[in-house]
């Protein structure tokens, strides 16, 4: 059946997250100390596609949790346009994110950062046997989140938790159960949102440290269904893209703690234009209740279901998206 592999991987997320959060690795303590110990000037997160969007959210998460200066860059930019704002001589930790551990741009970025900047490197990957895992100085591996599907779903969320658990294992403990409840109570609603024939435009908004989730959500819809999907920082939406909002637009917005008042008002404005609007998180009448920004990740499986159902209704096979494959090798 079309999309069966991807659907199973989407629905497995609460269990996979439990494994990701519950695992223990003797190296974790050292890695957390390495990051928290004050010996680093900068942490650089690199990746491609979903792994780049993961770099965006993890960079924000780590900055918030540790106070260390961070930078998230698409891996290709690191060696193609190496005029990064990095000081030679800076003590740099490069966290190289790749589900496969084989993506060429990421391997080249690792090499460049180690050679040109003397960076210490970390592989955040699902494949312990990969070139990336073999060539980095340290490994954060999450094989339980590996996928047969082409589209990254549980590998995105699983790799997030593999790193996040270094700093916040306790506060994220309830996340799998929250996702389980959301899937049970809202899964079919999101699938139905994906099958509405009148919807022709998908928009995802998230500001601050959550912005990467919006980018990833738009990528999921694009990959699984080929439908036009856009992502913006929340308030950017008024600066042009709102012009085309109305019936036929589905807009999902992650509410942030700092932006709440403005974001909720924006959601109401867009709804008044006739769009379907889904508010993820926040305290003022959220459509999907989340316990603050730490739990923003719990909305991802719902977005995955939306993208999957849109793909199926469009006649696509989300297990075999057109043109794209598991890995990009240059
Ligand atoms: C990254 C990636 C995926 C995308 C496609 C091709 O792979 O760009 O985000 O969905 O499957 O590969 P990786 O470096 O994380 O293995």
Short mmCIF file of C-alpha atoms and ligand atoms in Angstrom, two decimals:
data_model
loop_
_atom_site.label_atom_id
_atom_site.label_comp_id
_atom_site.label_asym_id
_atom_site.label_seq_id
_atom_site.Cartn_x
_atom_site.Cartn_y
_atom_site.Cartn_z
CA UNK A 1 0.00 0.00 0.00
CA UNK A 2 1.24 3.48 -0.86
CA UNK A 3 2.84 5.29 2.05
CA UNK A 4 2.62 2.27 4.38
CA UNK A 5 6.28 2.35 5.40
CA UNK A 6 6.28 6.08 6.08
CA UNK A 7 2.99 5.86 8.00
CA UNK A 8 4.40 3.14 10.25
CA UNK A 9 7.51 5.23 10.88
CA UNK A 10 5.43 8.31 11.69
CA UNK A 11 3.25 6.41 14.15
CA UNK A 12 6.24 4.73 15.79
CA UNK A 13 7.58 8.06 17.02
CA UNK A 14 6.36 7.97 20.63
CA UNK A 15 8.02 4.56 21.11
CA UNK A 16 11.19 5.62 19.32
CA UNK A 17 11.32 8.79 21.42
CA UNK A 18 11.07 6.72 24.58
CA UNK A 19 14.08 4.71 23.41
CA UNK A 20 15.96 7.89 22.47
CA UNK A 21 15.34 9.52 25.82
CA UNK A 22 15.82 6.36 27.87
CA UNK A 23 19.11 5.28 26.34
CA UNK A 24 22.38 5.80 28.10
CA UNK A 25 25.85 6.21 26.74
CA UNK A 26 28.95 6.60 28.88
CA UNK A 27 30.19 9.29 26.46
CA UNK A 28 27.16 11.53 27.06
CA UNK A 29 28.45 12.96 30.30
CA UNK A 30 31.73 13.92 28.64
CA UNK A 31 29.95 15.49 25.69
CA UNK A 32 27.65 17.53 27.96
CA UNK A 33 30.68 18.65 29.96
CA UNK A 34 32.55 19.49 26.77
CA UNK A 35 29.71 21.81 25.78
CA UNK A 36 28.96 23.23 29.21
CA UNK A 37 32.51 23.47 30.47
CA UNK A 38 33.25 26.90 29.01
CA UNK A 39 36.07 25.64 26.76
CA UNK A 40 34.26 26.36 23.48
CA UNK A 41 33.89 29.64 21.61
CA UNK A 42 31.25 28.41 19.21
CA UNK A 43 29.17 25.37 18.27
CA UNK A 44 28.43 25.03 14.58
CA UNK A 45 25.53 22.85 13.43
CA UNK A 46 25.58 21.64 9.83
CA UNK A 47 23.26 19.44 7.78
CA UNK A 48 21.29 19.26 4.54
CA UNK A 49 17.52 19.23 3.96
CA UNK A 50 15.69 18.00 7.05
CA UNK A 51 19.02 17.69 8.81
CA UNK A 52 19.67 21.39 8.17
CA UNK A 53 16.27 22.31 9.62
CA UNK A 54 17.16 20.12 12.57
CA UNK A 55 20.41 22.08 12.83
CA UNK A 56 18.33 25.28 13.12
CA UNK A 57 16.18 24.00 15.99
CA UNK A 58 19.03 22.28 17.80
CA UNK A 59 21.23 25.36 17.59
CA UNK A 60 18.50 27.39 19.28
CA UNK A 61 17.89 24.66 21.85
CA UNK A 62 21.57 24.39 22.76
CA UNK A 63 22.05 28.17 22.91
CA UNK A 64 19.05 28.48 25.22
CA UNK A 65 20.19 25.62 27.44
CA UNK A 66 23.90 26.31 27.62
CA UNK A 67 24.49 29.94 26.69
CA UNK A 68 27.19 28.85 24.22
CA UNK A 69 27.32 30.83 20.93
CA UNK A 70 25.92 28.78 18.07
CA UNK A 71 25.58 28.93 14.30
CA UNK A 72 23.51 26.68 12.01
CA UNK A 73 24.60 26.49 8.36
CA UNK A 74 23.57 24.30 5.39
CA UNK A 75 26.49 21.92 4.96
CA UNK A 76 27.19 22.90 1.36
CA UNK A 77 27.65 26.55 2.32
CA UNK A 78 30.46 25.64 4.70
CA UNK A 79 32.92 24.66 1.97
CA UNK A 80 31.32 26.30 -1.09
CA UNK A 81 31.23 29.76 0.49
CA UNK A 82 33.68 29.44 3.34
CA UNK A 83 33.50 33.10 4.34
CA UNK A 84 31.72 32.03 7.54
CA UNK A 85 31.82 34.38 10.46
CA UNK A 86 34.23 32.15 12.32
CA UNK A 87 37.47 33.35 13.81
CA UNK A 88 40.55 31.34 12.99
CA UNK A 89 41.81 30.08 16.28
CA UNK A 90 38.32 29.98 17.80
CA UNK A 91 37.61 26.83 19.76
CA UNK A 92 34.95 25.27 17.62
CA UNK A 93 32.76 22.21 18.00
CA UNK A 94 31.05 21.16 14.75
CA UNK A 95 27.94 19.01 15.12
CA UNK A 96 27.45 17.32 11.74
CA UNK A 97 23.89 16.05 11.32
CA UNK A 98 22.99 13.38 8.79
CA UNK A 99 20.52 10.49 9.03
CA UNK A 100 22.54 8.46 6.55
CA UNK A 101 25.95 9.77 7.51
CA UNK A 102 26.74 9.65 3.80
CA UNK A 103 25.54 12.99 2.40
CA UNK A 104 28.46 14.46 0.44
CA UNK A 105 28.01 18.07 1.54
CA UNK A 106 28.09 17.05 5.20
CA UNK A 107 31.21 14.91 4.76
CA UNK A 108 32.93 17.76 2.96
CA UNK A 109 31.86 20.25 5.63
CA UNK A 110 33.30 18.02 8.34
CA UNK A 111 36.57 17.79 6.51
CA UNK A 112 36.74 21.54 5.86
CA UNK A 113 35.92 22.50 9.44
CA UNK A 114 38.46 20.08 10.87
CA UNK A 115 41.18 21.16 8.44
CA UNK A 116 40.63 24.90 8.19
CA UNK A 117 39.52 25.60 11.75
CA UNK A 118 40.84 22.65 13.73
CA UNK A 119 37.24 22.01 14.79
CA UNK A 120 36.42 19.08 17.00
CA UNK A 121 33.64 17.16 15.23
CA UNK A 122 30.56 15.27 16.35
CA UNK A 123 28.44 12.96 14.16
CA UNK A 124 24.72 13.10 14.94
CA UNK A 125 23.41 10.25 12.82
CA UNK A 126 21.19 7.17 12.68
CA UNK A 127 23.91 5.03 11.11
CA UNK A 128 26.76 3.92 13.36
CA UNK A 129 28.55 2.34 10.37
CA UNK A 130 28.50 5.47 8.23
CA UNK A 131 31.48 7.43 6.93
CA UNK A 132 30.38 10.40 9.04
CA UNK A 133 30.35 8.31 12.22
CA UNK A 134 33.76 6.89 11.34
CA UNK A 135 35.41 10.22 10.59
CA UNK A 136 34.10 12.44 13.40
CA UNK A 137 35.85 12.71 16.75
CA UNK A 138 32.65 11.90 18.66
CA UNK A 139 29.41 10.14 17.87
CA UNK A 140 25.79 10.67 18.93
CA UNK A 141 24.07 7.74 17.26
CA UNK A 142 20.39 6.92 17.26
CA UNK A 143 19.92 3.69 15.29
CA UNK A 144 16.41 3.17 16.67
CA UNK A 145 15.26 6.20 14.64
CA UNK A 146 16.67 4.86 11.33
CA UNK A 147 14.16 4.67 8.49
CA UNK A 148 13.33 2.64 5.43
CA UNK A 149 11.22 5.51 4.12
CA UNK A 150 12.90 8.16 1.99
CA UNK A 151 11.26 11.07 3.78
CA UNK A 152 12.76 11.88 7.15
CA UNK A 153 10.18 11.74 9.93
CA UNK A 154 11.27 9.86 13.05
CA UNK A 155 14.94 10.35 12.22
CA UNK A 156 14.40 14.13 12.48
CA UNK A 157 12.65 13.89 15.83
CA UNK A 158 14.87 11.05 17.08
CA UNK A 159 18.13 12.87 16.33
CA UNK A 160 16.66 15.97 18.01
CA UNK A 161 16.08 14.00 21.19
CA UNK A 162 19.45 12.27 21.02
CA UNK A 163 21.14 15.63 21.39
CA UNK A 164 18.50 17.28 23.57
CA UNK A 165 18.74 14.53 26.16
CA UNK A 166 22.27 15.64 27.01
CA UNK A 167 20.83 18.77 28.61
CA UNK A 168 17.14 18.19 29.25
CA UNK A 169 16.40 14.49 29.65
CA UNK A 170 14.26 15.15 32.74
CA UNK A 171 12.09 17.89 31.33
CA UNK A 172 11.52 16.01 28.06
CA UNK A 173 10.53 12.76 29.78
CA UNK A 174 6.80 13.22 29.22
CA UNK A 175 7.19 14.06 25.53
CA UNK A 176 6.51 10.53 24.19
CA UNK A 177 3.27 10.33 26.14
CA UNK A 178 2.21 13.81 25.02
CA UNK A 179 2.81 12.76 21.39
CA UNK A 180 0.90 9.53 21.93
CA UNK A 181 -2.14 11.43 23.23
CA UNK A 182 -1.94 13.99 20.42
CA UNK A 183 -1.76 11.26 17.78
CA UNK A 184 -4.74 9.50 19.33
CA UNK A 185 -6.86 12.61 19.78
CA UNK A 186 -5.82 14.71 16.80
CA UNK A 187 -4.21 12.34 14.29
CA UNK A 188 -7.36 11.81 12.22
CA UNK A 189 -8.11 15.55 12.29
CA UNK A 190 -4.71 16.30 10.73
CA UNK A 191 -5.16 13.56 8.17
CA UNK A 192 -8.50 15.09 7.27
CA UNK A 193 -6.88 18.53 6.96
CA UNK A 194 -4.49 16.99 4.45
CA UNK A 195 -7.32 15.63 2.31
CA UNK A 196 -9.43 18.79 1.97
CA UNK A 197 -9.81 19.20 -1.80
CA UNK A 198 -10.09 23.00 -1.63
CA UNK A 199 -6.69 23.43 0.06
CA UNK A 200 -4.09 24.46 -2.48
CA UNK A 201 -1.55 26.29 -0.31
CA UNK A 202 0.16 25.15 2.89
CA UNK A 203 1.87 27.70 5.11
CA UNK A 204 3.85 27.00 8.26
CA UNK A 205 4.91 29.75 10.65
CA UNK A 206 7.28 29.61 13.59
CA UNK A 207 9.57 32.24 14.99
CA UNK A 208 12.62 32.24 17.25
CA UNK A 209 14.07 28.88 18.15
CA UNK A 210 11.08 27.07 16.63
CA UNK A 211 11.55 28.39 13.11
CA UNK A 212 13.25 25.20 11.93
CA UNK A 213 10.05 23.27 12.67
CA UNK A 214 8.13 25.41 10.18
CA UNK A 215 10.82 24.86 7.53
CA UNK A 216 10.75 21.12 8.14
CA UNK A 217 6.94 21.02 8.02
CA UNK A 218 6.91 22.75 4.63
CA UNK A 219 9.56 20.34 3.36
CA UNK A 220 7.42 17.37 4.46
CA UNK A 221 4.40 18.58 2.51
CA UNK A 222 6.57 19.30 -0.53
CA UNK A 223 8.34 15.94 -0.46
CA UNK A 224 5.33 13.75 0.25
CA UNK A 225 2.69 15.51 -1.83
CA UNK A 226 4.44 17.96 -4.20
CA UNK A 227 1.93 20.60 -3.04
CA UNK A 228 3.18 24.19 -2.68
CA UNK A 229 4.27 24.73 0.89
CA UNK A 230 5.90 27.76 2.45
CA UNK A 231 7.54 28.57 5.78
CA UNK A 232 8.14 31.95 7.38
CA UNK A 233 9.02 33.52 10.69
CA UNK A 234 5.55 34.29 12.05
CA UNK A 235 5.38 38.06 11.67
CA UNK A 236 7.03 37.90 8.25
CA UNK A 237 3.77 36.52 6.91
CA UNK A 238 2.14 39.95 6.97
CA UNK A 239 4.96 41.33 4.82
CA UNK A 240 3.69 40.04 1.50
CA UNK A 241 2.73 36.37 1.69
CA UNK A 242 -0.56 37.25 3.43
CA UNK A 243 -1.75 38.77 0.15
CA UNK A 244 -2.63 35.34 -1.21
CA UNK A 245 -4.21 34.05 2.03
CA UNK A 246 -7.87 33.13 2.05
CA UNK A 247 -10.05 30.11 1.36
CA UNK A 248 -7.79 27.32 0.12
CA UNK A 249 -4.93 28.23 2.46
CA UNK A 250 -4.05 26.02 5.38
CA UNK A 251 -1.85 27.82 7.87
CA UNK A 252 -0.29 26.14 10.90
CA UNK A 253 1.49 28.31 13.42
CA UNK A 254 3.69 27.35 16.35
CA UNK A 255 3.18 29.83 19.19
CA UNK A 256 6.33 30.95 21.01
CA UNK A 257 6.54 32.22 24.55
CA UNK A 258 8.00 35.58 23.59
CA UNK A 259 5.78 36.13 20.55
CA UNK A 260 2.51 34.78 21.87
CA UNK A 261 0.35 37.91 21.83
CA UNK A 262 1.36 38.88 18.30
CA UNK A 263 1.21 35.35 16.97
CA UNK A 264 -2.27 34.64 18.32
CA UNK A 265 -3.49 37.93 16.83
CA UNK A 266 -1.95 37.03 13.47
CA UNK A 267 -3.67 33.65 13.54
CA UNK A 268 -7.04 35.35 14.13
CA UNK A 269 -6.44 37.80 11.27
CA UNK A 270 -5.60 35.05 8.81
CA UNK A 271 -8.57 33.00 9.95
CA UNK A 272 -10.81 36.01 9.30
CA UNK A 273 -9.55 36.01 5.71
CA UNK A 274 -11.10 32.58 5.26
CA UNK A 275 -8.02 30.40 5.72
CA UNK A 276 -7.96 27.23 7.81
CA UNK A 277 -5.69 28.08 10.74
CA UNK A 278 -4.22 25.66 13.25
CA UNK A 279 -2.55 27.11 16.35
CA UNK A 280 0.09 24.79 17.79
CA UNK A 281 0.81 25.48 21.45
CA UNK A 282 0.34 28.62 23.49
CA UNK A 283 -2.14 29.17 26.27
CA UNK A 284 -4.87 31.20 24.57
CA UNK A 285 -7.14 28.67 22.88
CA UNK A 286 -4.52 26.55 21.11
CA UNK A 287 -5.88 24.02 18.65
CA UNK A 288 -3.10 21.68 19.67
CA UNK A 289 -2.16 22.10 23.32
CA UNK A 290 1.59 21.84 23.98
CA UNK A 291 3.29 22.56 27.27
CA UNK A 292 5.49 25.39 26.05
CA UNK A 293 8.31 25.47 23.58
CA UNK A 294 10.01 22.35 24.92
CA UNK A 295 7.08 20.37 23.65
CA UNK A 296 6.91 21.96 20.18
CA UNK A 297 8.39 18.76 18.77
CA UNK A 298 5.24 16.86 19.77
CA UNK A 299 3.35 18.54 16.92
CA UNK A 300 5.66 17.07 14.26
CA UNK A 301 3.98 13.63 13.98
CA UNK A 302 0.67 15.42 13.33
CA UNK A 303 2.28 17.47 10.56
CA UNK A 304 3.77 14.26 9.17
CA UNK A 305 0.29 12.73 8.99
CA UNK A 306 -1.07 15.82 7.27
CA UNK A 307 1.69 15.66 4.64
CA UNK A 308 1.23 11.93 4.16
CA UNK A 309 -2.52 12.15 3.65
CA UNK A 310 -2.13 15.06 1.23
CA UNK A 311 0.35 12.95 -0.73
CA UNK A 312 -1.98 9.97 -0.86
CA UNK A 313 -4.99 12.00 -1.93
CA UNK A 314 -2.84 13.58 -4.66
CA UNK A 315 -2.02 10.10 -5.95
CA UNK A 316 1.61 10.20 -4.85
CA UNK A 317 3.43 7.46 -2.99
CA UNK A 318 5.11 9.08 0.05
CA UNK A 319 7.30 5.98 0.39
CA UNK A 320 8.73 6.76 -3.04
CA UNK A 321 8.71 10.50 -3.59
CA UNK A 322 9.49 11.61 -7.11
CA UNK A 323 13.11 12.32 -7.97
CA UNK A 324 14.53 12.45 -4.44
CA UNK A 325 16.26 9.45 -2.89
CA UNK A 326 17.57 8.39 0.48
CA UNK A 327 20.90 10.12 0.12
CA UNK A 328 22.37 12.86 -2.02
CA UNK A 329 25.90 12.00 -3.12
CA UNK A 330 27.63 14.55 -5.30
C1 LIG B 1 19.37 14.62 4.10
C2 LIG B 1 18.36 14.63 2.96
C3 LIG B 1 16.94 14.50 3.44
C4 LIG B 1 15.96 14.44 2.31
C5 LIG B 1 16.34 13.43 1.24
C6 LIG B 1 17.80 13.51 0.89
O1 LIG B 1 19.92 13.39 4.32
O2 LIG B 1 18.51 15.87 2.30
O3 LIG B 1 16.57 15.58 4.26
O4 LIG B 1 14.68 14.11 2.81
O5 LIG B 1 16.03 12.16 1.68
O6 LIG B 1 18.64 13.59 2.05
P1 LIG B 1 20.88 13.04 5.51
O7 LIG B 1 22.17 13.78 5.32
O8 LIG B 1 20.23 13.46 6.79
O9 LIG B 1 21.08 11.56 5.41
#
